[in-house]
Coordinates of C-alpha atoms and ligand atoms in Angstrom, one line a residue:
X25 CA 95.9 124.4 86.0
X26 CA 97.0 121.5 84.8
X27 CA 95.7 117.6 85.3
X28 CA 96.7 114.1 86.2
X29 CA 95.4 111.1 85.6
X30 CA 94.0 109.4 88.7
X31 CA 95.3 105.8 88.8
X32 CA 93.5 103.6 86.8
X33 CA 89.9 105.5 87.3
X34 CA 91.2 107.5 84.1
X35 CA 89.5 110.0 85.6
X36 CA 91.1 113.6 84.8
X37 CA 91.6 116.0 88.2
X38 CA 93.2 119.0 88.6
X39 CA 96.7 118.9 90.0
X40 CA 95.2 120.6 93.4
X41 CA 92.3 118.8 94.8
X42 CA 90.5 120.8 97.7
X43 CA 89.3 119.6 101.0
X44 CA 86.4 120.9 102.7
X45 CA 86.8 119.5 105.9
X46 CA 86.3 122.9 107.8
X47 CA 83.4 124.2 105.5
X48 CA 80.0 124.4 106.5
X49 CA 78.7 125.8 110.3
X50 CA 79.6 129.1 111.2
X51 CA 81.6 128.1 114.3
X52 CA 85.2 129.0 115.1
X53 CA 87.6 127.6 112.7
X54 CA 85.7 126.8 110.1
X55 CA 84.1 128.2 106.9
X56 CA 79.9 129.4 107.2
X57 CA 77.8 128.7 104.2
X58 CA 78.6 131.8 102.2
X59 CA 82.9 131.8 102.6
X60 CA 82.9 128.1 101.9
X61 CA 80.6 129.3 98.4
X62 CA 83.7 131.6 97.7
X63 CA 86.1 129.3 98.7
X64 CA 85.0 126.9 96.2
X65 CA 84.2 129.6 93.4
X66 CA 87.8 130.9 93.8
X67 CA 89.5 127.2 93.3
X68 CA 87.1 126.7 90.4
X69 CA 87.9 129.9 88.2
X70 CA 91.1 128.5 88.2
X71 CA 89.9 125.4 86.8
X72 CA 90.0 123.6 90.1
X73 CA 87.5 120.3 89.5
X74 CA 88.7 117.7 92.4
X75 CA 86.7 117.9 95.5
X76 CA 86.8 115.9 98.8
X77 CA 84.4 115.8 101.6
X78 CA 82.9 112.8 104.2
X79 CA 79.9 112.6 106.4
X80 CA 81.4 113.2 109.3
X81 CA 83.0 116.8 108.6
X82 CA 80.7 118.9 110.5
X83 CA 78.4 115.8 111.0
X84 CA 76.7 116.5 107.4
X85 CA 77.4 120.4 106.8
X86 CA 80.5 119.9 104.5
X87 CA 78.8 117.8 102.1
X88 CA 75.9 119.6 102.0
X89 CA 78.1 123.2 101.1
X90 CA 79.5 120.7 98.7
X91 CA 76.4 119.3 96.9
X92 CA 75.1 123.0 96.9
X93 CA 78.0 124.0 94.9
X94 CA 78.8 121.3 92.7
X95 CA 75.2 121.4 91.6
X96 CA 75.6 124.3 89.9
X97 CA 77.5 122.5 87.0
X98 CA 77.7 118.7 88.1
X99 CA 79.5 116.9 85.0
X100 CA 82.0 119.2 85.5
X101 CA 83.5 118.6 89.0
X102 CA 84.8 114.9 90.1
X103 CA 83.1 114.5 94.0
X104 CA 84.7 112.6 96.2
X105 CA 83.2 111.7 100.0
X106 CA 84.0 108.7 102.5
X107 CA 82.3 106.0 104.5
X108 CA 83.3 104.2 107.8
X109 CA 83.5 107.5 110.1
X110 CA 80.2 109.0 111.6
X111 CA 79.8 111.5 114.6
X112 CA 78.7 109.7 117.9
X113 CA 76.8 110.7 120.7
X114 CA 80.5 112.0 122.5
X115 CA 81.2 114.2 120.1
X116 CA 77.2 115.6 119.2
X117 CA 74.4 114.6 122.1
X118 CA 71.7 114.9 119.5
X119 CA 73.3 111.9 117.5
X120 CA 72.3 108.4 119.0
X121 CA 75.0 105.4 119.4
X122 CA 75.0 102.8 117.0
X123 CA 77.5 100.1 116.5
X124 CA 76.7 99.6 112.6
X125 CA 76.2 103.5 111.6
X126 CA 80.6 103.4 111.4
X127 CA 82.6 101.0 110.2
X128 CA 83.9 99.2 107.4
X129 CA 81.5 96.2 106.5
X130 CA 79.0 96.4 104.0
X131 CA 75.5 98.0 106.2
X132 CA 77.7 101.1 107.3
X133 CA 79.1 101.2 103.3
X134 CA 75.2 101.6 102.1
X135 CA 73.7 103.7 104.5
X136 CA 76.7 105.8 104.4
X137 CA 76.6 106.5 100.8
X138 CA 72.6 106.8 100.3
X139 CA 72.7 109.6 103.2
X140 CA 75.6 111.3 101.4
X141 CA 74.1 111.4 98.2
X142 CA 70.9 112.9 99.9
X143 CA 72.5 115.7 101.5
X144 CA 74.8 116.5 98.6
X145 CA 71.5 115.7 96.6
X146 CA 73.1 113.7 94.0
X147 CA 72.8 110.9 91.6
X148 CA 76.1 109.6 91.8
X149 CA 79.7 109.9 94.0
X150 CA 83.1 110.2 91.6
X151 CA 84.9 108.0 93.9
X152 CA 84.1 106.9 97.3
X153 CA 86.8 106.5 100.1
X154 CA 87.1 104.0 103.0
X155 CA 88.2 106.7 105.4
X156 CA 90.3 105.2 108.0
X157 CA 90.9 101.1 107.8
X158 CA 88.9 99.4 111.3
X159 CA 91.2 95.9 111.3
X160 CA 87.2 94.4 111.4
X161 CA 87.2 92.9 107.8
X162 CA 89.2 91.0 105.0
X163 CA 89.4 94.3 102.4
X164 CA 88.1 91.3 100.0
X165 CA 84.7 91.6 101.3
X166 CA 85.2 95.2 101.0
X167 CA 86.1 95.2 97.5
X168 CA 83.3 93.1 96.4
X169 CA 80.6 95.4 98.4
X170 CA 82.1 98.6 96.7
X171 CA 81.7 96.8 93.5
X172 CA 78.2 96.2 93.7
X173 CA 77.3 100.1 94.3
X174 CA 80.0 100.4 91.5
X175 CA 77.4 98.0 89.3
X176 CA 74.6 100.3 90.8
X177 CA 75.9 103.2 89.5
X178 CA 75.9 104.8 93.2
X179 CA 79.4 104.9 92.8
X180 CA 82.0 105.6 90.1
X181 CA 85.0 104.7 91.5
X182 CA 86.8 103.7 95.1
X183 CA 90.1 104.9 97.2
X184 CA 91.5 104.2 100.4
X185 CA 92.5 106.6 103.4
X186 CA 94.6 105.7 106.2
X187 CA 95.6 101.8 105.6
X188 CA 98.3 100.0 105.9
X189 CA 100.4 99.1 103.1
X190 CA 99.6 95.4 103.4
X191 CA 95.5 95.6 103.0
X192 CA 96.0 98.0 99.7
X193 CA 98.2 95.5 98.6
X194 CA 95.9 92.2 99.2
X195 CA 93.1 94.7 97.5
X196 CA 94.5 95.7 94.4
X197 CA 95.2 92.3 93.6
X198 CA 91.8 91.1 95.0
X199 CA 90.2 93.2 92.3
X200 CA 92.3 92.5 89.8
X201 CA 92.3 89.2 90.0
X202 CA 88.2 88.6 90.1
X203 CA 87.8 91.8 87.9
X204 CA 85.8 94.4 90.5
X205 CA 86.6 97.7 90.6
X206 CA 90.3 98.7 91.3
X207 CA 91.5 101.0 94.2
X208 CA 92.1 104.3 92.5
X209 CA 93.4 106.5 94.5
X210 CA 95.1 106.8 98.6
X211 CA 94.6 109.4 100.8
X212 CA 97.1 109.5 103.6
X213 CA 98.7 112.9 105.6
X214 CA 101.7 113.5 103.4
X215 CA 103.6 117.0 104.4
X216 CA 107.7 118.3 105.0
X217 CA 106.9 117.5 108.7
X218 CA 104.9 113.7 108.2
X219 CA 106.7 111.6 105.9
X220 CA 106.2 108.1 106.4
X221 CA 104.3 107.5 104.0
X222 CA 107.5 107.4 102.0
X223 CA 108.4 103.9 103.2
X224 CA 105.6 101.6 101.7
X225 CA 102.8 103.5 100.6
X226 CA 104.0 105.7 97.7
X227 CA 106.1 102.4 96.5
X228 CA 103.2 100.4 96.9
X229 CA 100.9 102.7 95.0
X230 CA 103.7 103.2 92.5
X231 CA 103.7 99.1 92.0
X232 CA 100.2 98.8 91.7
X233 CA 98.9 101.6 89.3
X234 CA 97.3 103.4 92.3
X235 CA 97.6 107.1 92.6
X236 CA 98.5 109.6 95.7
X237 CA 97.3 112.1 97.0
X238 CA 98.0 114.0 100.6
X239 CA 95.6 115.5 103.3
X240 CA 96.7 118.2 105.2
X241 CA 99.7 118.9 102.7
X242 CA 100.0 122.5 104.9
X243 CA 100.0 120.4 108.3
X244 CA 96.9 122.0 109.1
X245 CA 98.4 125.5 108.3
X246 CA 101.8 125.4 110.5
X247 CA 103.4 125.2 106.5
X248 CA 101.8 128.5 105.8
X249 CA 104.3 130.9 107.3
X250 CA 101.6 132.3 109.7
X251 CA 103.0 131.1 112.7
X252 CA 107.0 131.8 112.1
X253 CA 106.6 134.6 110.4
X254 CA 106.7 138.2 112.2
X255 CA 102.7 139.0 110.9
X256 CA 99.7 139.4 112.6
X257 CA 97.2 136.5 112.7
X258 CA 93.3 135.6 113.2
X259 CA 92.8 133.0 116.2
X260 CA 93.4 129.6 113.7
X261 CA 93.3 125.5 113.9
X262 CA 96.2 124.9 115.6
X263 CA 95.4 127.4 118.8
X264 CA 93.2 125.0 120.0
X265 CA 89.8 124.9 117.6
X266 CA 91.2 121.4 116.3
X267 CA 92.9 118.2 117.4
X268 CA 96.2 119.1 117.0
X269 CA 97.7 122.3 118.5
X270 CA 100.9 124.4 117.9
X271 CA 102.3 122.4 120.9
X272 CA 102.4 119.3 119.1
X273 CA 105.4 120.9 117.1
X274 CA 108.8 120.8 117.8
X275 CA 111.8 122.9 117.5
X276 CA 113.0 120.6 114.6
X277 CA 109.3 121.3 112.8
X278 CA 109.5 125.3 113.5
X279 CA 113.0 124.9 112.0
X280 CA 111.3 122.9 108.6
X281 CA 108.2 125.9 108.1
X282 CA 111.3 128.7 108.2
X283 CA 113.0 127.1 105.4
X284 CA 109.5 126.8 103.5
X285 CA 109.6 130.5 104.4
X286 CA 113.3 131.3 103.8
X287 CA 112.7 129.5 99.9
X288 CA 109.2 131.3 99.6
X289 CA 110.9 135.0 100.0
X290 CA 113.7 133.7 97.4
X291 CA 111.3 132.8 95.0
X292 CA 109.0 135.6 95.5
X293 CA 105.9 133.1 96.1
X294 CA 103.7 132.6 99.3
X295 CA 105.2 129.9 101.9
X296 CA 101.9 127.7 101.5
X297 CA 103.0 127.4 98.0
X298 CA 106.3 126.4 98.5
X299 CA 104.9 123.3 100.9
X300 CA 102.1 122.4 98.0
X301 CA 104.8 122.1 95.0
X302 CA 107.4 119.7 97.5
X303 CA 104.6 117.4 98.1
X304 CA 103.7 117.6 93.9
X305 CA 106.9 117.2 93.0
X306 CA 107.5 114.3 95.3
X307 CA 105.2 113.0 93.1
X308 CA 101.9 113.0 95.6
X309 CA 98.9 115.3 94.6
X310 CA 98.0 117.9 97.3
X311 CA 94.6 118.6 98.8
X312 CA 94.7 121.4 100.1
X313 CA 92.0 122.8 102.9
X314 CA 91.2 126.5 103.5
X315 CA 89.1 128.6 106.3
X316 CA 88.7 131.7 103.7
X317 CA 89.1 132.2 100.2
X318 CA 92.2 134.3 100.5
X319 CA 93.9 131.2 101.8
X320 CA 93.0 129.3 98.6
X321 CA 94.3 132.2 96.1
X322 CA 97.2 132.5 98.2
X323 CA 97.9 128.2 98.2
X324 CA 97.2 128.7 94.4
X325 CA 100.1 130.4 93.6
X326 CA 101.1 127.1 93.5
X327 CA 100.5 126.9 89.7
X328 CA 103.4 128.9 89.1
X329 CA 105.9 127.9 91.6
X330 CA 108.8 124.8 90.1
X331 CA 111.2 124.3 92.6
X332 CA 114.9 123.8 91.3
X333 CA 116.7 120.6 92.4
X334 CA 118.5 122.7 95.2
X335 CA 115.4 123.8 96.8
X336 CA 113.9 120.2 96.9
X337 CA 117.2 119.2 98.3
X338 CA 117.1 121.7 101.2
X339 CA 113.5 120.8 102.2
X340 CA 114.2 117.6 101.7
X341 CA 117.2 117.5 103.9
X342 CA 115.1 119.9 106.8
X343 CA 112.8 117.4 106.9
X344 CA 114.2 114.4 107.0
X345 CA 113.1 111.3 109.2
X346 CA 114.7 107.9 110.0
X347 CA 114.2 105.1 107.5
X348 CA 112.8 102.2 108.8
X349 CA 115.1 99.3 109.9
X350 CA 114.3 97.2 106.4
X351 CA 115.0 100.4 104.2
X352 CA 117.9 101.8 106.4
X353 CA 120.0 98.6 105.3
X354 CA 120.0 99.6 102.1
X355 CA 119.7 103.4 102.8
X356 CA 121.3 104.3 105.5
X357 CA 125.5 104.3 106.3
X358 CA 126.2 101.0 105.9
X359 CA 124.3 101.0 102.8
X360 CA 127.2 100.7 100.3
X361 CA 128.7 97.6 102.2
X362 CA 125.0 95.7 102.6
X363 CA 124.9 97.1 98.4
X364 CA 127.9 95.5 97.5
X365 CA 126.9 92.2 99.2
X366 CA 123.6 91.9 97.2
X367 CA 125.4 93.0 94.2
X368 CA 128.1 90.1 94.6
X369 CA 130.3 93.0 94.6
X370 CA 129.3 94.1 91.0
X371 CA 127.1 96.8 92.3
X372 CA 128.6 99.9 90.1
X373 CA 127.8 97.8 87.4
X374 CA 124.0 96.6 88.0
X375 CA 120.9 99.4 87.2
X376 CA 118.7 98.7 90.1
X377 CA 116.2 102.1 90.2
X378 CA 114.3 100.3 92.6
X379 CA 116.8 100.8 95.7
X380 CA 114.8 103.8 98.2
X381 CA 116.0 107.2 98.1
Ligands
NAP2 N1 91.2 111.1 105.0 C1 91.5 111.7 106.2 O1 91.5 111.1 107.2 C2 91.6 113.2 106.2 C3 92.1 113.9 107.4 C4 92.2 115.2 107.3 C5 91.9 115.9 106.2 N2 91.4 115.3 105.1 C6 91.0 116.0 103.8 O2 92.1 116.8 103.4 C7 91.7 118.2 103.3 C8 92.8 119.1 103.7 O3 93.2 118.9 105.0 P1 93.6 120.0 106.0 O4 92.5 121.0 106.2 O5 94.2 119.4 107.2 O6 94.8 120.7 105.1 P2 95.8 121.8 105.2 O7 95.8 122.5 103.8 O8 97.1 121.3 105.7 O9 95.3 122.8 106.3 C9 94.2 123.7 106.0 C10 94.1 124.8 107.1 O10 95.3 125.6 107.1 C11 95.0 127.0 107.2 N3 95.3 127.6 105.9 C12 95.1 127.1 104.6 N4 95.6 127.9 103.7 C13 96.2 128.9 104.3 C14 96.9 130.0 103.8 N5 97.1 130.2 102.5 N6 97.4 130.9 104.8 C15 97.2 130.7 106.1 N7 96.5 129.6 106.6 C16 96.0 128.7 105.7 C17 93.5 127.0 107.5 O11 93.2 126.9 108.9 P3 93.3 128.2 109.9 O12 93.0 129.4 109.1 O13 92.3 127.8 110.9 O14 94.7 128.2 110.4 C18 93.0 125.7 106.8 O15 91.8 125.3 107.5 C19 90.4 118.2 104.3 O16 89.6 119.3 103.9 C20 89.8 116.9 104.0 O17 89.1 116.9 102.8 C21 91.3 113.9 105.1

């Protein structure tokens, strides 16, 4: 295993970071008390130490299967949970409305985190993350109510999920500018079948010292060869125990997962890590979820897998989705013309790295 440096945190994680989203109950689809133990065992004997969790997976049970593990050997693993999403009475009758239990503003931050240190039974969170951004507040007042758990101690460090390139902009410079705590890290979807992130996130992140990382870098397990593959399989997420289902695929998508499979068989590696190493070496970490631990030993063959620029060019040529009008100026076919007009028609001799790609 080998690790990066997560923004400017400093923090050192492990090049895979593992989700436990599904871990907890014993209900379909999801990981019971004792497979999520070995789930976690088997990422950590390979010197796994980045973990991610929130309240609301499982309402609770996640972060308490986390806490129970981590708490075996706490300075050792770098724990990560979210604020802003809570279960409501729609999803879980024995949980009672409340308008300031979710959200992004300040009262939701600080019950949030105090309840997830008590089920995880910890002194402190690695890095807390805003998990999806409510268009309620100014991400100033947001940065300066992160930095006062940050001043607690509560709280070592802070990320973002799921906001638009615009507010981690007018953040990061928030923070920088009065000296609070800096956005660390982004968590966004990032996958060979969801790629928009490309556009302004990663470049944004890029600009501002912030690092990546990608949620369901499998896409919820269609990357995993399971269901293009000619193998039998146990009833999974995506035949109906989730949100998304296999019918939310299309032809193009099936046609993506059987190149992942096509370059798995040439290299002699599993098809999950084939998906894992393209979002890596797109320069985005993976976190990676798993039902059973022989999912996780199978996505960690991973560690050995480099893909050669030919098999990054095929998977990136599968998957590829429309730029963007903005981008597609300087990206798509009339791109050399609109070039040479910016260039004042001196563009073979100007480096500009900067142009998208
Ligand atoms: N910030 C956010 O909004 C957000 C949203 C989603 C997730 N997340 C985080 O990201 C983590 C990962 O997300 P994810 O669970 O969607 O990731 P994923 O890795 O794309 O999908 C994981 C699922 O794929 C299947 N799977 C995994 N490895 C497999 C293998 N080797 N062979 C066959 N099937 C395999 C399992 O489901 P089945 O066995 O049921 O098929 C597993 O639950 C979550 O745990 C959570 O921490 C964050």
């Amino acid at each position: 295993m080998r690790y990066k440096i997560l923004g400017r945190s400093g923090l050192r994680v492990s090049e895979l970071a593992l989700g436990t989203m599904m871990m907890g109950p014993e209900e379909p689809g999801r990981a019971g008390p004792l497979e999520s133990r070995r789930i976690m065992e088997a990422y950590a004997e390979q010197g796994g130490n980045f973990f991610d969790s929130a309240p609301v997976y499982n309402n609770g049970q996640s972060e308490q299967a986390l806490g129970e593990f981590v708490n075996t050997d706490r300075e050792r693993y770098v724990v990560t949970t979210k604020y802003t999403n809570v279960m409501y009475s729609g999803l879980d009758p024995r949980i009672p409305d409340d308008p300031n239990r979710g959200g992004n503003h300040k009262k939701s931050m600080v019950q949030s985190v105090e309840g997830s240190l008590r089920r995880m039974n910890l002194d402190y969170i690695d890095l807390l993350w805003i998990h999806l951004w409510d268009f309620s507040m100014d991400i100033e007042d947001v940065m300066r109510s992160v930095n006062d758990l940050v001043q607690q101690g509560k709280v070592l460090h802070f990320g973002l999920c799921n906001t638009p390139a615009w507010v981690v902009a007018r953040g990061q410079t928030a923070a920088t500018i009065r000296g609070w705590e800096p956005i660390s890290a982004l968590q966004y979807q990032y996958n060979l079948i969801e790629r928009d992130l490309e556009f302004e996130l990663i470049p944004c992140a890029n600009a501002l010292g912030i690092a990546v990382t990608a949620f369901s870098p499998l896409s919820g397990g269609f990357l995993t060869g399971k269901y293009t593959r000619d193998v039998e399989r146990e009833s999974s997420r995506l035949d109906g125990n989730w949100f998304d289902t296999l019918e939310n695929y299309s032809e193009q998508d099936f046609i993506v997962a059987r190149k992942v499979d096509e370059i798995a068989d040439r290299l002699g590696t599993s098809s999950s890590a084939v998906a894992l190493s393209w979002v890596q070496q797109r320069g985005v970490l993976p976190m990676v979820g798993a039902r059973t631990a022989e999912q996780i030993i199978d996505s960690l063959k991973f560690l050995s897998v480099e893909l050669s620029d030919e098999d990054m060019q095929e998977l990136n040529q599968a998957s590829a989705t429309e730029w963007p009008w903005t981008y597609n100026l300087m990206q798509g076919e009339r791109s050399s013309v609109i070039r040479q007009l910016a260039a004042g028609g001196m563009l073979e001799q100007i480096d500009n790295p900067g142009f998208p790609g």
